[in-house]
Coordinates of N, CA and C and ligand atoms in Angstrom, one line a residue:
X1 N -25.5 -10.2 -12.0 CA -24.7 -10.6 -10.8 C -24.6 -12.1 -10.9
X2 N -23.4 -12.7 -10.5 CA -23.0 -13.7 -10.5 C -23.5 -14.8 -9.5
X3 N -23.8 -15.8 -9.7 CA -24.5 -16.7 -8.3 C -23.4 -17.0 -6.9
X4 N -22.3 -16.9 -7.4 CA -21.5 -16.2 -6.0 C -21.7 -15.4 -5.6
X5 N -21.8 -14.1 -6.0 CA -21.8 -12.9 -5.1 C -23.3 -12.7 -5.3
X6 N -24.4 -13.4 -5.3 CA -25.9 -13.2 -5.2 C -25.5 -13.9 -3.6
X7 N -25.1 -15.1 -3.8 CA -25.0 -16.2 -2.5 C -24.2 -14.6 -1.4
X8 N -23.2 -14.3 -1.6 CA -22.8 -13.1 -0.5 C -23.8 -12.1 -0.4
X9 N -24.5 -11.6 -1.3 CA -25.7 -10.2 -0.9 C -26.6 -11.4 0.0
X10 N -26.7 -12.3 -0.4 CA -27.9 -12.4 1.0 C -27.4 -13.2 1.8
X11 N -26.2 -13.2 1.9 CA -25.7 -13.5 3.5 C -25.4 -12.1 4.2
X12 N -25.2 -11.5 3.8 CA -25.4 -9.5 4.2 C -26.3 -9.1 4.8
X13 N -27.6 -9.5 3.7 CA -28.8 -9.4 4.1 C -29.3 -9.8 5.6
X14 N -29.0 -11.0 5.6 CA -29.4 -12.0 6.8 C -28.8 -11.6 7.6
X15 N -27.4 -10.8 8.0 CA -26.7 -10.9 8.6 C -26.8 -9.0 9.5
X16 N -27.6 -8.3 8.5 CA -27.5 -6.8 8.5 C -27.9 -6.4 10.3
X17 N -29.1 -7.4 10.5 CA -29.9 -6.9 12.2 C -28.9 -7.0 12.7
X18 N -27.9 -7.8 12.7 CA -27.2 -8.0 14.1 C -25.6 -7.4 14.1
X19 N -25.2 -6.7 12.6 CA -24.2 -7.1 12.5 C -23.2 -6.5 13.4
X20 N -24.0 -5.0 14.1 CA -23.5 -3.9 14.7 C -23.3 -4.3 16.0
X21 N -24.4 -5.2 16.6 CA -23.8 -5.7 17.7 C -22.9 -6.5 18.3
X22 N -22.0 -7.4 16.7 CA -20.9 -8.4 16.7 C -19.9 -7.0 17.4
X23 N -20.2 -5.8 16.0 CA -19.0 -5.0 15.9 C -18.6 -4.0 17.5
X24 N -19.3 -3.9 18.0 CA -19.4 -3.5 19.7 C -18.4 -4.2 20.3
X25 N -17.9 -5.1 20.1 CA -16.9 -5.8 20.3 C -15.7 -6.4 19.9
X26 N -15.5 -5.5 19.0 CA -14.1 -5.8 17.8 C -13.2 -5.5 18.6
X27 N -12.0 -5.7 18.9 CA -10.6 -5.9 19.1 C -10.4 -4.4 18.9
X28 N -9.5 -3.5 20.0 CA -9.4 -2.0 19.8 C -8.0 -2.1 18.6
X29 N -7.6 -3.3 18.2 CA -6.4 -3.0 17.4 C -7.5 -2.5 15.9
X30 N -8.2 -3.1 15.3 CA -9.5 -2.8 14.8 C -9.8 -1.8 14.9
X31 N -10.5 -1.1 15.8 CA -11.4 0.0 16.3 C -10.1 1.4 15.6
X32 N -8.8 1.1 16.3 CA -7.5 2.6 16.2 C -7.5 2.3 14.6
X33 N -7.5 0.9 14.1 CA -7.1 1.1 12.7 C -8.3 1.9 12.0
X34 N -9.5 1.6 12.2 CA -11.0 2.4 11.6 C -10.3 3.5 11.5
X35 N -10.2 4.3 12.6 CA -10.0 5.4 12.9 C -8.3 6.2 12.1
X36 N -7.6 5.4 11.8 CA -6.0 5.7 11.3 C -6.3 5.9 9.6
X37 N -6.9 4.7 9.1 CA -7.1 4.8 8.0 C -8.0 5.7 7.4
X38 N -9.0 6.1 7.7 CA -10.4 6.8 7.9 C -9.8 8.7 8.4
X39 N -8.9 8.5 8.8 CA -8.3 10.0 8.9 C -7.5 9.8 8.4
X40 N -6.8 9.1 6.9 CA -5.9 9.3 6.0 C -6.4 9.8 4.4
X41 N -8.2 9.5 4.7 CA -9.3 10.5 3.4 C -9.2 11.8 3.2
X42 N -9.1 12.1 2.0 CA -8.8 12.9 1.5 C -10.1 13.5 0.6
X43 N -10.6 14.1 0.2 CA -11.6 14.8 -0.9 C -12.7 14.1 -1.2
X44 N -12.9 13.4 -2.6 CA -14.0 12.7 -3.2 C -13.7 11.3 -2.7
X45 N -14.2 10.5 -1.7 CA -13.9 9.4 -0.8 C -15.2 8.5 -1.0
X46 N -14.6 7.2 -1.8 CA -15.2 6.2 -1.8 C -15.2 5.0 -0.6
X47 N -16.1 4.7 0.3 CA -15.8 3.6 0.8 C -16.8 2.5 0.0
X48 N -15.8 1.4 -0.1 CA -16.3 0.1 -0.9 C -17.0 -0.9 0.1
X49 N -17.9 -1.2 0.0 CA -18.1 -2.1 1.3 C -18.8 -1.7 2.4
X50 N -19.4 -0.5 2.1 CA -19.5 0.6 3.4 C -20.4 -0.3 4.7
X51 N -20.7 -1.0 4.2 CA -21.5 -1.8 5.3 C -22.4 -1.2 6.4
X52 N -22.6 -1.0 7.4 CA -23.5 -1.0 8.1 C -23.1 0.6 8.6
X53 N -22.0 1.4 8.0 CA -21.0 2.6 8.1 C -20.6 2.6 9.5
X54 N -20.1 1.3 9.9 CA -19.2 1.3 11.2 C -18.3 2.8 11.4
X55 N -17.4 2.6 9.4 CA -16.3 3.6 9.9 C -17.0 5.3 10.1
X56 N -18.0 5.7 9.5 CA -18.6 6.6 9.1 C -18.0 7.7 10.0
X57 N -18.3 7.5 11.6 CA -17.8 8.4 12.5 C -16.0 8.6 13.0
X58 N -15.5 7.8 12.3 CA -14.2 8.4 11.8 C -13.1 9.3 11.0
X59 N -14.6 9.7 9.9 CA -13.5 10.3 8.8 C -13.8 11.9 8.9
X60 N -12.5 12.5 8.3 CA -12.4 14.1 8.9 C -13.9 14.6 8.6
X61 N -14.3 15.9 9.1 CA -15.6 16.1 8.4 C -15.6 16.9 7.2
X62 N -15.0 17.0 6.8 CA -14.6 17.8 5.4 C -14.8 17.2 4.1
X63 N -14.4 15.8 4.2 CA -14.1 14.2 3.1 C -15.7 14.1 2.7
X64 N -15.8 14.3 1.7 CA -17.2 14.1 0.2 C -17.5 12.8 0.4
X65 N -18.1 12.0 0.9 CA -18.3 10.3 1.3 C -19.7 9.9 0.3
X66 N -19.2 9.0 -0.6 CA -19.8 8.0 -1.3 C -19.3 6.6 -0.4
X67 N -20.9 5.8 0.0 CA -20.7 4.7 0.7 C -21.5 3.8 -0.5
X68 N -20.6 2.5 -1.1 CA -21.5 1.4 -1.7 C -21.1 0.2 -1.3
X69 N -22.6 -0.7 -1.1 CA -22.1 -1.9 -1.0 C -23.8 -3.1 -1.3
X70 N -23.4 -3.9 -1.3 CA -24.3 -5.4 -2.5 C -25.6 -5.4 -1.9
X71 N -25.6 -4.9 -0.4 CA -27.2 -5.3 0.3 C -27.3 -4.1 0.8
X72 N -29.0 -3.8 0.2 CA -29.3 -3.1 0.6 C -29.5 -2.9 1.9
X73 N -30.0 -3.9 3.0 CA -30.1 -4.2 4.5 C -29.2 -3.6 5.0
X74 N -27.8 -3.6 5.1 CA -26.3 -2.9 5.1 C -26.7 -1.6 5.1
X75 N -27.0 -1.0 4.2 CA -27.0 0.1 3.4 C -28.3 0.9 4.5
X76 N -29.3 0.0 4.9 CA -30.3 0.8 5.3 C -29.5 1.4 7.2
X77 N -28.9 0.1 7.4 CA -28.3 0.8 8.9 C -27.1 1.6 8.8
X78 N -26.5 2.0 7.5 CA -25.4 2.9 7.7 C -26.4 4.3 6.9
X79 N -27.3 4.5 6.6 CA -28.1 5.7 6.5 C -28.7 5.7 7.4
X80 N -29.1 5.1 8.4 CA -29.8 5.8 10.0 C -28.6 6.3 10.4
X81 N -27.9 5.8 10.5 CA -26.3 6.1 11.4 C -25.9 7.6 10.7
X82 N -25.9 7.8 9.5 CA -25.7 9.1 8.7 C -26.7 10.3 9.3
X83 N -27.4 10.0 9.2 CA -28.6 10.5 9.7 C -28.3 11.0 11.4
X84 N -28.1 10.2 11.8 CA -27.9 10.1 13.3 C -26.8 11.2 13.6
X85 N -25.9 11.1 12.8 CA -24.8 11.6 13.2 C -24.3 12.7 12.4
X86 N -25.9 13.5 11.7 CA -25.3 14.5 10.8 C -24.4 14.6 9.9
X87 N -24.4 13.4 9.4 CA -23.1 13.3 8.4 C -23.5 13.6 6.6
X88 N -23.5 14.3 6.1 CA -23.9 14.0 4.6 C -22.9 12.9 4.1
X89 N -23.9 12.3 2.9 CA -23.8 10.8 2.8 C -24.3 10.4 1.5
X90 N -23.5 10.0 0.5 CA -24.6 9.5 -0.9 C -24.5 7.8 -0.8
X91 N -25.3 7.4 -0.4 CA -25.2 5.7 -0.6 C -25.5 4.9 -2.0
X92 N -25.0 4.1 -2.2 CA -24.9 3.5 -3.5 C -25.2 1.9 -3.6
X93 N -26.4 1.4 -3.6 CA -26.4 0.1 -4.1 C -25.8 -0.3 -5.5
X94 N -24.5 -1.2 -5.4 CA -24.1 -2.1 -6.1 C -22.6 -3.1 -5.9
X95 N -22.2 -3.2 -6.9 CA -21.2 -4.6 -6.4 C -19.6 -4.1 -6.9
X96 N -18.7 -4.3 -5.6 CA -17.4 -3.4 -6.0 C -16.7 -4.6 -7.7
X97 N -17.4 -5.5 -7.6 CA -16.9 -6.0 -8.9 C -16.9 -5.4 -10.7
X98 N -17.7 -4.5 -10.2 CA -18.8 -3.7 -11.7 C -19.2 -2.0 -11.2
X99 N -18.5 -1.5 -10.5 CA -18.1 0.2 -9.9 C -19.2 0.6 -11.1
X100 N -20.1 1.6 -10.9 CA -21.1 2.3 -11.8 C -20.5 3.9 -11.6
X101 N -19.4 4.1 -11.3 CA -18.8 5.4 -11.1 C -17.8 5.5 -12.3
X102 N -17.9 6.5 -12.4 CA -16.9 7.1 -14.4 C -15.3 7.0 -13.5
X103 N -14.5 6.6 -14.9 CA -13.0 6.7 -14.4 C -12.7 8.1 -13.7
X104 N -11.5 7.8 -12.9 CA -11.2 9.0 -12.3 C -11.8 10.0 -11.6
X105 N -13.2 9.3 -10.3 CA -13.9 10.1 -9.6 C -13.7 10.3 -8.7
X106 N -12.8 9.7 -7.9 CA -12.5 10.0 -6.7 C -10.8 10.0 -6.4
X107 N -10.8 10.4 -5.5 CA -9.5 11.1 -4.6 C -9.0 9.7 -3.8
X108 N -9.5 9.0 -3.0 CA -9.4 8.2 -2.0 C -10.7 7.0 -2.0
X109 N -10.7 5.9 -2.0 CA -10.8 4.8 -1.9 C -10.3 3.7 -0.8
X110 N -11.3 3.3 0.0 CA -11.2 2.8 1.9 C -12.1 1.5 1.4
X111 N -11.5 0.4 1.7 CA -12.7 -0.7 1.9 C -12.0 -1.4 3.2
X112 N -12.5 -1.7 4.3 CA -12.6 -2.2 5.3 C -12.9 -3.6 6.0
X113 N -12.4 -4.7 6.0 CA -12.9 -6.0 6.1 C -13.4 -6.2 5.2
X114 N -13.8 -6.1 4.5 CA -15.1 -6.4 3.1 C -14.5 -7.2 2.0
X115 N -13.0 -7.1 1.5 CA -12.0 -7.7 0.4 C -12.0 -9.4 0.2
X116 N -12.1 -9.8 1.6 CA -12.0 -10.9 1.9 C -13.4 -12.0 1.5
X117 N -14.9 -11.1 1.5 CA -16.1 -12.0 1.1 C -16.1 -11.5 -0.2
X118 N -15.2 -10.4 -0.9 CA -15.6 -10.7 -2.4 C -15.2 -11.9 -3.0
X119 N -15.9 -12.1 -4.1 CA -15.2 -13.3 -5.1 C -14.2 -13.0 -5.5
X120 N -14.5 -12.0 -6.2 CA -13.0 -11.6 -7.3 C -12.5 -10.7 -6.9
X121 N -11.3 -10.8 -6.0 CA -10.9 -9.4 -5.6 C -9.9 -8.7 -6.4
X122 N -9.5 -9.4 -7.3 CA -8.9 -8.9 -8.5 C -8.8 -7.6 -8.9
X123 N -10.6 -8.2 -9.3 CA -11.9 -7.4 -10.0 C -11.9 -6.1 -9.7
X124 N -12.5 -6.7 -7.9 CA -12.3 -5.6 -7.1 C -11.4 -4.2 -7.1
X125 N -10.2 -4.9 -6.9 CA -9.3 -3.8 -7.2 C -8.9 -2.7 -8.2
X126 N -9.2 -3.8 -9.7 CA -9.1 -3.1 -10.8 C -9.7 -2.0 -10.9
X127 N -11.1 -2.0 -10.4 CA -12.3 -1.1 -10.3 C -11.7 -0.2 -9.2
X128 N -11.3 -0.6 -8.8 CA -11.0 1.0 -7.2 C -9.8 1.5 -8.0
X129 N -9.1 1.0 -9.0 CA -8.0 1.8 -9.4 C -8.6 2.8 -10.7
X130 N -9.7 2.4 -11.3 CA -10.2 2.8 -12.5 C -10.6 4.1 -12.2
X131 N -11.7 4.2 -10.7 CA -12.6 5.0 -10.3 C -11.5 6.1 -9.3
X132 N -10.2 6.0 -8.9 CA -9.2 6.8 -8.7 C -8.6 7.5 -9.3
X133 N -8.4 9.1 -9.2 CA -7.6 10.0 -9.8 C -6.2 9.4 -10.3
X134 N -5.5 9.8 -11.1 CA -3.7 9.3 -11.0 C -3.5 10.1 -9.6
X135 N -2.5 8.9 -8.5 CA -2.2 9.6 -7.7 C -3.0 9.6 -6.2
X136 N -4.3 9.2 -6.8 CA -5.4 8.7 -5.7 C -4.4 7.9 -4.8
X137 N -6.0 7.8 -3.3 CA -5.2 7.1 -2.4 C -6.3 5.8 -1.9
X138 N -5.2 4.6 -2.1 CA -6.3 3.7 -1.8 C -5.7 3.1 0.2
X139 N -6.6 2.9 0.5 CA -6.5 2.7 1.8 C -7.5 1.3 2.4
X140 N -6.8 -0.1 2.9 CA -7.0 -1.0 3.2 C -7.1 -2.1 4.2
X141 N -7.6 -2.2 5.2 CA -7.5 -3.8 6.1 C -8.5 -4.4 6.1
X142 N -7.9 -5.4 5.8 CA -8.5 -7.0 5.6 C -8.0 -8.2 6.1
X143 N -8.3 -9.1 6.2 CA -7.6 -10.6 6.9 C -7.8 -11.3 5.5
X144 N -6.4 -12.0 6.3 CA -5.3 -12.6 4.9 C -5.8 -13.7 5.1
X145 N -5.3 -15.1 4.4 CA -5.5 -16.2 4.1 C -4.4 -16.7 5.4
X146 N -5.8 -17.8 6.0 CA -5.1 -18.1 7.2 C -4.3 -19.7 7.0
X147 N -3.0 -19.5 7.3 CA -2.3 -20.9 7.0 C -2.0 -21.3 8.1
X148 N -2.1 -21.4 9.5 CA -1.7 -22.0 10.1 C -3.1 -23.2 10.8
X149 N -2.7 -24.0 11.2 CA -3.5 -24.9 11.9 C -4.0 -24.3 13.3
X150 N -5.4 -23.9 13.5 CA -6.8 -25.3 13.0 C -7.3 -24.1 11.6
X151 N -7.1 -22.9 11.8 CA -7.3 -22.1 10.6 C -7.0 -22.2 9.1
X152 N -6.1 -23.0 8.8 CA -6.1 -23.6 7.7 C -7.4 -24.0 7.2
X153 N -7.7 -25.3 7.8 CA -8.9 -25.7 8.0 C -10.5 -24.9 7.4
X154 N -10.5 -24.5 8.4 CA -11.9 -23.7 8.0 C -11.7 -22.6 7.1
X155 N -10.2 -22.6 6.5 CA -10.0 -21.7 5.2 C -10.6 -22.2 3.8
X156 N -10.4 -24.2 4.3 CA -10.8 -24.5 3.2 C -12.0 -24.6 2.8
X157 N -13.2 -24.2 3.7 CA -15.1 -24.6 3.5 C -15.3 -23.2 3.2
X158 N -14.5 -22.0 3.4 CA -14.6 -20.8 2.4 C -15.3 -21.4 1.1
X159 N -16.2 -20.7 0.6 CA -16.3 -20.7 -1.1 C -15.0 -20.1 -2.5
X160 N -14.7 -18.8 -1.8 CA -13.7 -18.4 -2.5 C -12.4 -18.6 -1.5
X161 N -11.2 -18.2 -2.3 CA -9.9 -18.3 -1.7 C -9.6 -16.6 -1.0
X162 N -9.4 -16.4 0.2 CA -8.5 -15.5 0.9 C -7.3 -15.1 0.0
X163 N -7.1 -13.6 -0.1 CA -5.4 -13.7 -1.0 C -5.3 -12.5 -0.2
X164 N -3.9 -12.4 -0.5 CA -3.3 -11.1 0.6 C -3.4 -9.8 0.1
X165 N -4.1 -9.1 0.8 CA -4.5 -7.6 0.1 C -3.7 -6.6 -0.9
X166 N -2.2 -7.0 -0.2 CA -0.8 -6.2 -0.3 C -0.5 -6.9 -1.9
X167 N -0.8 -8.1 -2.1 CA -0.4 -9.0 -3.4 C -1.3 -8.7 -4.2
X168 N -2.6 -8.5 -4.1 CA -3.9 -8.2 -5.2 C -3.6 -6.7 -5.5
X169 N -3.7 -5.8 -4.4 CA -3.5 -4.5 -4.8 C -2.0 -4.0 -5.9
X170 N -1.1 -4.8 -5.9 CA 0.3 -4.3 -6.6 C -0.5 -5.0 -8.2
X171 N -1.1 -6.1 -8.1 CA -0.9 -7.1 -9.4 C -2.3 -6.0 -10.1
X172 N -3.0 -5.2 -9.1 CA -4.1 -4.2 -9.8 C -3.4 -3.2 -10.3
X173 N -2.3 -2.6 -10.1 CA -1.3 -1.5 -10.6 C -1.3 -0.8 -9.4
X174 N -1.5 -0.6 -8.1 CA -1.4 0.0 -6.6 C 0.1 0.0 -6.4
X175 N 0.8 1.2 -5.9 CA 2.5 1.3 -5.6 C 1.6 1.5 -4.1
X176 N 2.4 0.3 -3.7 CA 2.0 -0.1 -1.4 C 3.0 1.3 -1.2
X177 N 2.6 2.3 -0.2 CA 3.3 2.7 0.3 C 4.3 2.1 1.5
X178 N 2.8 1.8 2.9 CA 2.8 1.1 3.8 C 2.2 0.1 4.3
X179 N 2.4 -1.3 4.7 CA 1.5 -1.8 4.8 C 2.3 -2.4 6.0
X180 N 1.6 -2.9 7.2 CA 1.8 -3.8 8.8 C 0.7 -4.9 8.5
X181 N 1.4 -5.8 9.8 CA -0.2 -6.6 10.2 C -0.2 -6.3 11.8
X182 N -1.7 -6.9 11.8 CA -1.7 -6.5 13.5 C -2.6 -8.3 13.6
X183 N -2.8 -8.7 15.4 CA -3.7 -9.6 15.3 C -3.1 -10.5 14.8
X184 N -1.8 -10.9 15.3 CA -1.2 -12.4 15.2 C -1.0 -12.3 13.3
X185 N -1.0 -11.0 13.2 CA -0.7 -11.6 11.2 C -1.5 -12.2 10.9
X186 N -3.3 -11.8 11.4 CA -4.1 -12.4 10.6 C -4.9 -11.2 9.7
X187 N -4.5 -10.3 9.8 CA -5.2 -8.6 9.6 C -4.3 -7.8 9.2
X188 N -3.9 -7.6 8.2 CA -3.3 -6.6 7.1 C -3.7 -5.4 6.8
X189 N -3.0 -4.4 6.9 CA -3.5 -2.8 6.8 C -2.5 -2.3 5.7
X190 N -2.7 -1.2 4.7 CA -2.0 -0.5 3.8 C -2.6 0.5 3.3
X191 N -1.2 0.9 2.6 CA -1.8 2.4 2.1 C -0.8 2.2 1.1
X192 N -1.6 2.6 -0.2 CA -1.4 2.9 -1.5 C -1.6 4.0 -2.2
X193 N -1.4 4.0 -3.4 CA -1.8 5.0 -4.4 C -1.8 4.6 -6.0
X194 N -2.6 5.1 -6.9 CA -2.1 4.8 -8.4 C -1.0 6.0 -8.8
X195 N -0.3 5.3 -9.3 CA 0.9 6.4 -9.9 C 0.7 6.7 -10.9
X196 N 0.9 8.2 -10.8 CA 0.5 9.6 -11.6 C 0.9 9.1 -13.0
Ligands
SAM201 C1 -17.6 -7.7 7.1 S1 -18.7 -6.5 6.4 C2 -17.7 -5.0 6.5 C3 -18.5 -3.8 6.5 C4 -17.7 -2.5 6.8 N1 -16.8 -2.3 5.7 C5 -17.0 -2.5 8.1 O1 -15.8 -2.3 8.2 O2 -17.7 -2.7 9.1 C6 -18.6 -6.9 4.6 C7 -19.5 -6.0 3.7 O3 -19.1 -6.3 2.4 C8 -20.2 -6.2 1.6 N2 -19.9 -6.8 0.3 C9 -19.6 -8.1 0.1 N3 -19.3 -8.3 -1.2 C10 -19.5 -7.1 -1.9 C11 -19.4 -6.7 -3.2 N4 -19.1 -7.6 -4.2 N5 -19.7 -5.4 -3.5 C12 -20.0 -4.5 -2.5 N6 -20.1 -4.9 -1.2 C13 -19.9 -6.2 -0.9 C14 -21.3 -6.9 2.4 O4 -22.6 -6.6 1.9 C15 -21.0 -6.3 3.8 O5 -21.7 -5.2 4.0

């Protein structure tokens, strides 16, 4: 692992106790999209990022759920939550930069706010396209790169650069079906697929 994304697993880490009680209060534009994208899973369903499995209680009950993501701490409150909520669940320590999943294992692919603290989201993507059927469905929101003033600003003491989900995902080989923003155009949602 790279000393950037070491520097992100333990800000994860540090951040894991509390992170659920930020999310108690997210913006219901937020909360409907969990819920929109999260009932657009289909079969063998990867969430990237699974984090603390906010979305977990969203997706149909039918959808095969593999949750990975960099800290384990993350990982330990979205398996109580599995637990809690009767959900079967295979959780996966590792880094969506370096996917330990064979080409072509899943159906559907969801990462959720998460796009934006990788380094390489590039990377990122290439690997969700790899680990997708032809035809798979990738499904995404994230916050874009903020250009307006005072957010400009504090874009720039970022480590890595913000890029817009809709522009990484096409340049990874993703055909966008749909993509909006909500949240003043700071929060991007879409839906994709790799073509067959
Ligand atoms: C803002 S939280 C989002 C969690 C969850 N997706 C949600 O919607 O609540 C960001 C998550 O991304 C994870 N993460 C950051 N970089 C990662 C990487 N390279 N590989 C896997 N997970 C990563 C963090 O550990 C953290 O759990």
């Amino acid at each position: 692992m790279d000393a950037r994304t070491e520097k992100v697993r333990q800000l994860w880490e540090d951040r894991a106790e509390r992170y659920d009680t930020g999310s108690r209060y997210e913006p219901p534009a937020i909360r409907s999209t969990r819920r929109l994208l999260c009932g657009g899973a289909r079969g063998r369903t990867l969430e990237v990022a699974v984090g603390t499995g906010t979305n977990l209680e969203y997706y149909p009950p039918q959808v095969e759920l593999t949750g990975l993501d960099l800290s384990p701490a993350m990982l330990a409150k979205a398996r109580e939550k599995a637990r809690e909520q009767g959900r079967p669940l295979t959780l996966v320590e590792g880094d969506a930069q370096e996917l330990s999943f064979a080409d072509r294992s899943f159906d559907t692919v969801l990462c959720a706010l998460a796009l934006c603290t990788i380094p390489d989201q590039g990377r990122a993507l290439t690997e969700m396209y790899r680990v997708l059927v032809p035809g798979g469905r990738l499904l995404l929101v994230d916050h874009v790169e903020y250009t307006r003033f005072p957010f400009r600003l504090r874009e720039r003491l970022r480590g890595h650069p913000r890029r817009l989900p809709r522009r990484v995902a096409e340049e990874a080989g993703f055909r966008v079906g749909h993509h909006d923003r909500l949240l003043f155009g700071m929060v991007e949602r879409l839906v994709a697929h790799r073509p067959s």
